Tab-separated table of N, CA and C in Angstrom:
chain	number	residue	atom	x	y	z
S	1	SER	N	77.684	-98.041	88.271
S	1	SER	CA	79.072	-97.619	88.393
S	1	SER	C	79.794	-97.800	87.056
S	2	LEU	N	80.879	-97.119	86.929
S	2	LEU	CA	81.662	-97.163	85.692
S	2	LEU	C	82.652	-98.314	85.775
S	3	SER	N	82.401	-99.351	85.012
S	3	SER	CA	83.305	-100.501	84.978
S	3	SER	C	84.437	-100.230	83.997
S	4	TRP	N	85.453	-101.097	84.027
S	4	TRP	CA	86.567	-100.976	83.082
S	4	TRP	C	86.038	-101.044	81.663
S	5	ARG	N	85.103	-101.959	81.398
S	5	ARG	CA	84.535	-102.128	80.055
S	5	ARG	C	83.801	-100.859	79.602
S	6	LYS	N	83.027	-100.249	80.494
S	6	LYS	CA	82.324	-99.014	80.136
S	6	LYS	C	83.315	-97.875	79.905
S	7	ALA	N	84.387	-97.835	80.697
S	7	ALA	CA	85.413	-96.812	80.507
S	7	ALA	C	86.074	-96.984	79.145
S	8	GLN	N	86.312	-98.227	78.759
S	8	GLN	CA	86.889	-98.491	77.441
S	8	GLN	C	86.009	-97.886	76.357
S	9	ALA	N	84.724	-98.138	76.436
S	9	ALA	CA	83.794	-97.618	75.429
S	9	ALA	C	83.794	-96.090	75.430
S	10	LEU	N	83.763	-95.494	76.595
S	10	LEU	CA	83.725	-94.037	76.711
S	10	LEU	C	84.961	-93.393	76.095
S	11	PHE	N	86.144	-93.856	76.455
S	11	PHE	CA	87.365	-93.220	75.982
S	11	PHE	C	87.712	-93.599	74.548
S	12	MET	N	87.301	-94.754	74.107
S	12	MET	CA	87.571	-95.146	72.724
S	12	MET	C	86.791	-94.273	71.748
S	13	LEU	N	85.638	-93.799	72.137
S	13	LEU	CA	84.861	-92.915	71.268
S	13	LEU	C	85.642	-91.654	70.926
S	14	ALA	N	86.430	-91.191	71.859
S	14	ALA	CA	87.158	-89.939	71.664
S	14	ALA	C	88.406	-90.099	70.804
S	15	THR	N	88.952	-91.299	70.737
S	15	THR	CA	90.245	-91.457	70.075
S	15	THR	C	90.251	-92.509	68.967
S	16	ALA	N	89.110	-93.038	68.631
S	16	ALA	CA	89.046	-94.101	67.628
S	16	ALA	C	89.580	-93.633	66.282
S	17	GLU	N	90.216	-94.555	65.586
S	17	GLU	CA	90.677	-94.326	64.215
S	17	GLU	C	91.692	-93.188	64.081
S	18	ARG	N	92.437	-92.911	65.129
S	18	ARG	CA	93.440	-91.844	65.071
S	18	ARG	C	94.821	-92.464	65.194
S	19	PRO	N	95.796	-91.960	64.445
S	19	PRO	CA	97.171	-92.439	64.629
S	19	PRO	C	97.640	-92.152	66.058
S	20	MET	N	98.503	-93.004	66.579
S	20	MET	CA	98.940	-92.899	67.973
S	20	MET	C	99.481	-91.522	68.345
S	21	PRO	N	100.343	-90.881	67.543
S	21	PRO	CA	100.822	-89.546	67.950
S	21	PRO	C	99.697	-88.519	68.077
S	22	GLU	N	98.711	-88.599	67.194
S	22	GLU	CA	97.574	-87.673	67.269
S	22	GLU	C	96.723	-87.962	68.496
S	23	ARG	N	96.511	-89.237	68.800
S	23	ARG	CA	95.705	-89.597	69.976
S	23	ARG	C	96.383	-89.092	71.238
S	24	LYS	N	97.708	-89.274	71.316
S	24	LYS	CA	98.437	-88.807	72.494
S	24	LYS	C	98.323	-87.292	72.611
S	25	ARG	N	98.493	-86.594	71.511
S	25	ARG	CA	98.371	-85.130	71.516
S	25	ARG	C	96.959	-84.708	71.928
S	26	ASP	N	95.937	-85.418	71.418
S	26	ASP	CA	94.556	-85.111	71.788
S	26	ASP	C	94.328	-85.303	73.289
S	27	LEU	N	94.877	-86.378	73.842
S	27	LEU	CA	94.728	-86.628	75.276
S	27	LEU	C	95.444	-85.561	76.097
S	28	GLU	N	96.621	-85.157	75.654
S	28	GLU	CA	97.349	-84.091	76.349
S	28	GLU	C	96.579	-82.777	76.274
S	29	THR	N	95.985	-82.501	75.123
S	29	THR	CA	95.182	-81.286	74.965
S	29	THR	C	93.954	-81.330	75.865
S	30	PHE	N	93.295	-82.499	75.906
S	30	PHE	CA	92.138	-82.643	76.795
S	30	PHE	C	92.547	-82.372	78.230
S	31	PHE	N	93.662	-82.935	78.660
S	31	PHE	CA	94.142	-82.715	80.023
S	31	PHE	C	94.377	-81.220	80.269
S	32	SER	N	94.948	-80.536	79.303
S	32	SER	CA	95.214	-79.099	79.444
S	32	SER	C	93.933	-78.281	79.569
S	33	CYS	N	92.863	-78.769	78.963
S	33	CYS	CA	91.590	-78.042	78.978
S	33	CYS	C	90.784	-78.253	80.259
S	34	ILE	N	91.156	-79.243	81.050
S	34	ILE	CA	90.445	-79.493	82.307
S	34	ILE	C	90.678	-78.312	83.236
S	35	GLN	N	89.596	-77.814	83.823
S	35	GLN	CA	89.731	-76.733	84.797
S	35	GLN	C	90.313	-77.326	86.073
S	36	LYS	N	91.547	-76.902	86.406
S	36	LYS	CA	92.280	-77.483	87.519
S	36	LYS	C	92.787	-76.385	88.440
S	37	ALA	N	92.824	-76.696	89.734
S	37	ALA	CA	93.424	-75.774	90.700
S	37	ALA	C	94.935	-75.757	90.532
S	38	ASN	N	95.502	-76.909	90.191
S	38	ASN	CA	96.940	-77.039	89.960
S	38	ASN	C	97.134	-77.394	88.489
S	39	PRO	N	97.814	-76.569	87.709
S	39	PRO	CA	97.925	-76.839	86.273
S	39	PRO	C	98.684	-78.123	85.930
S	40	ARG	N	99.445	-78.651	86.878
S	40	ARG	CA	100.251	-79.845	86.607
S	40	ARG	C	99.557	-81.162	86.939
S	41	GLN	N	98.428	-81.098	87.640
S	41	GLN	CA	97.726	-82.330	87.976
S	41	GLN	C	96.229	-82.078	88.090
S	42	ALA	N	95.480	-83.133	87.820
S	42	ALA	CA	94.024	-83.060	87.906
S	42	ALA	C	93.543	-84.029	88.978
S	43	THR	N	92.666	-83.541	89.832
S	43	THR	CA	92.090	-84.415	90.851
S	43	THR	C	91.015	-85.289	90.212
S	44	VAL	N	90.634	-86.304	90.951
S	44	VAL	CA	89.560	-87.186	90.497
S	44	VAL	C	88.297	-86.361	90.243
S	45	PHE	N	88.012	-85.413	91.119
S	45	PHE	CA	86.817	-84.583	90.967
S	45	PHE	C	86.900	-83.714	89.713
S	46	GLU	N	88.071	-83.170	89.436
S	46	GLU	CA	88.252	-82.353	88.230
S	46	GLU	C	88.105	-83.197	86.960
S	47	LEU	N	88.608	-84.427	86.999
S	47	LEU	CA	88.431	-85.334	85.853
S	47	LEU	C	86.957	-85.615	85.605
S	48	VAL	N	86.229	-85.911	86.671
S	48	VAL	CA	84.797	-86.201	86.535
S	48	VAL	C	84.062	-84.992	85.964
S	49	ASN	N	84.374	-83.820	86.461
S	49	ASN	CA	83.705	-82.610	85.973
S	49	ASN	C	84.008	-82.327	84.510
S	50	ALA	N	85.161	-82.795	84.027
S	50	ALA	CA	85.560	-82.542	82.634
S	50	ALA	C	84.914	-83.507	81.652
S	51	LEU	N	84.436	-84.640	82.138
S	51	LEU	CA	83.850	-85.637	81.240
S	51	LEU	C	82.479	-85.183	80.757
S	52	PRO	N	82.177	-85.463	79.493
S	52	PRO	CA	80.902	-85.000	78.926
S	52	PRO	C	79.717	-85.899	79.239
S	53	VAL	N	79.794	-86.663	80.314
S	53	VAL	CA	78.688	-87.542	80.720
S	53	VAL	C	78.408	-87.322	82.199
S	54	ASN	N	77.184	-87.564	82.591
S	54	ASN	CA	76.796	-87.334	83.981
S	54	ASN	C	76.790	-88.595	84.834
S	55	CYS	N	77.017	-89.741	84.234
S	55	CYS	CA	76.903	-90.996	84.973
S	55	CYS	C	78.206	-91.447	85.624
S	56	VAL	N	79.285	-90.704	85.464
S	56	VAL	CA	80.577	-91.072	86.040
S	56	VAL	C	80.747	-90.348	87.364
S	57	THR	N	81.129	-91.104	88.394
S	57	THR	CA	81.319	-90.520	89.717
S	57	THR	C	82.805	-90.478	90.073
S	58	PRO	N	83.167	-89.673	91.068
S	58	PRO	CA	84.556	-89.693	91.530
S	58	PRO	C	84.987	-91.085	91.999
S	59	GLU	N	84.065	-91.813	92.602
S	59	GLU	CA	84.367	-93.170	93.052
S	59	GLU	C	84.699	-94.077	91.871
S	60	ASP	N	83.972	-93.900	90.761
S	60	ASP	CA	84.251	-94.685	89.556
S	60	ASP	C	85.676	-94.444	89.073
S	61	ILE	N	86.044	-93.174	88.933
S	61	ILE	CA	87.381	-92.833	88.441
S	61	ILE	C	88.439	-93.300	89.434
S	62	SER	N	88.191	-93.109	90.722
S	62	SER	CA	89.149	-93.559	91.742
S	62	SER	C	89.385	-95.057	91.652
S	63	SER	N	88.319	-95.803	91.467
S	63	SER	CA	88.423	-97.260	91.368
S	63	SER	C	89.235	-97.671	90.139
S	64	LEU	N	88.966	-97.030	89.012
S	64	LEU	CA	89.706	-97.344	87.786
S	64	LEU	C	91.184	-96.968	87.910
S	65	LEU	N	91.459	-95.812	88.513
S	65	LEU	CA	92.850	-95.397	88.712
S	65	LEU	C	93.574	-96.370	89.644
S	66	PHE	N	92.901	-96.795	90.700
S	66	PHE	CA	93.498	-97.766	91.618
S	66	PHE	C	93.780	-99.078	90.888
S	67	GLY	N	92.833	-99.512	90.062
S	67	GLY	CA	93.025	-100.737	89.298
S	67	GLY	C	94.206	-100.646	88.357
S	68	HIS	N	94.441	-99.476	87.788
S	68	HIS	CA	95.553	-99.313	86.846
S	68	HIS	C	96.887	-99.123	87.565
S	69	PHE	N	96.939	-98.189	88.512
S	69	PHE	CA	98.207	-97.845	89.154
S	69	PHE	C	98.532	-98.723	90.364
S	70	GLY	N	97.526	-99.438	90.898
S	70	GLY	CA	97.760	-100.290	92.060
S	70	GLY	C	97.947	-99.521	93.346
S	71	ARG	N	97.511	-98.284	93.340
S	71	ARG	CA	97.604	-97.424	94.527
S	71	ARG	C	96.501	-96.380	94.447
S	72	THR	N	96.192	-95.802	95.573
S	72	THR	CA	95.232	-94.717	95.589
S	72	THR	C	95.834	-93.533	94.839
S	73	ALA	N	95.055	-92.967	93.930
S	73	ALA	CA	95.535	-91.833	93.135
S	73	ALA	C	94.481	-90.730	93.165
S	74	PRO	N	94.535	-89.848	94.162
S	74	PRO	CA	93.545	-88.774	94.241
S	74	PRO	C	93.697	-87.735	93.133
S	75	SER	N	94.864	-87.748	92.480
S	75	SER	CA	95.098	-86.856	91.344
S	75	SER	C	96.109	-87.521	90.420
S	76	VAL	N	96.145	-87.029	89.182
S	76	VAL	CA	97.096	-87.549	88.200
S	76	VAL	C	97.753	-86.393	87.457
S	77	THR	N	98.978	-86.627	87.035
S	77	THR	CA	99.683	-85.662	86.193
S	77	THR	C	99.248	-85.891	84.740
S	78	ARG	N	99.690	-85.028	83.867
S	78	ARG	CA	99.383	-85.178	82.442
S	78	ARG	C	99.873	-86.536	81.929
S	79	SER	N	101.122	-86.877	82.225
S	79	SER	CA	101.663	-88.143	81.712
S	79	SER	C	100.942	-89.351	82.315
S	80	GLU	N	100.572	-89.280	83.592
S	80	GLU	CA	99.799	-90.374	84.201
S	80	GLU	C	98.428	-90.496	83.557
S	81	PHE	N	97.801	-89.358	83.271
S	81	PHE	CA	96.498	-89.371	82.611
S	81	PHE	C	96.601	-90.034	81.240
S	82	VAL	N	97.583	-89.636	80.456
S	82	VAL	CA	97.764	-90.220	79.120
S	82	VAL	C	98.043	-91.718	79.238
S	83	GLU	N	98.904	-92.097	80.159
S	83	GLU	CA	99.212	-93.521	80.376
S	83	GLU	C	97.948	-94.294	80.729
S	84	PHE	N	97.140	-93.749	81.611
S	84	PHE	CA	95.905	-94.380	82.066
S	84	PHE	C	94.935	-94.593	80.900
S	85	ILE	N	94.712	-93.557	80.104
S	85	ILE	CA	93.780	-93.674	78.975
S	85	ILE	C	94.339	-94.620	77.919
S	86	GLU	N	95.644	-94.546	77.660
S	86	GLU	CA	96.248	-95.472	76.698
S	86	GLU	C	96.119	-96.914	77.171
S	87	ALA	N	96.210	-97.152	78.477
S	87	ALA	CA	96.035	-98.508	79.010
S	87	ALA	C	94.618	-98.996	78.764
S	88	ILE	N	93.653	-98.105	78.926
S	88	ILE	CA	92.262	-98.470	78.641
S	88	ILE	C	92.126	-98.810	77.165
S	89	GLU	N	92.686	-97.975	76.312
S	89	GLU	CA	92.607	-98.214	74.870
S	89	GLU	C	93.320	-99.504	74.482
S	90	PHE	N	94.518	-99.730	75.039
S	90	PHE	CA	95.280	-100.912	74.695
S	90	PHE	C	94.544	-102.176	75.101
S	91	SER	N	93.951	-102.166	76.284
S	91	SER	CA	93.248	-103.370	76.726
S	91	SER	C	92.047	-103.652	75.831
S	92	THR	N	91.458	-102.609	75.239
S	92	THR	CA	90.342	-102.791	74.315
S	92	THR	C	90.823	-103.423	73.027
S	93	THR	N	91.910	-102.893	72.460
S	93	THR	CA	92.378	-103.406	71.175
S	93	THR	C	93.081	-104.763	71.327
S	94	ALA	N	93.765	-104.963	72.441
S	94	ALA	CA	94.502	-106.204	72.628
S	94	ALA	C	93.581	-107.384	72.904
S	95	PHE	N	92.491	-107.116	73.600
S	95	PHE	CA	91.627	-108.216	74.015
S	95	PHE	C	90.278	-108.201	73.322
S	96	GLY	N	90.034	-107.193	72.488
S	96	GLY	CA	88.776	-107.122	71.763
S	96	GLY	C	87.568	-106.971	72.653
S	97	SER	N	87.748	-106.377	73.830
S	97	SER	CA	86.642	-106.204	74.764
S	97	SER	C	85.799	-105.018	74.383
């Protein structure tokens, strides 16, 4: 399963060494590129399908989203997605995990 630590490694690869405004723009662009039924939000399944790895399951993403938002999140908006990924990145840099 995809743990918080593994998620940190996965998402940090995409945004490492980038200034914060560029990283945010990159995350927003990534969200826009996800094939979605609703252009304003991406489901857990759509997020999984957009990731360039095969080892991530919808359950993994659901668990991580629940851990971050403290509620079941079957889908996320662009701003929630950016917040979620930034939280993963921040916890990596803040705690050196």
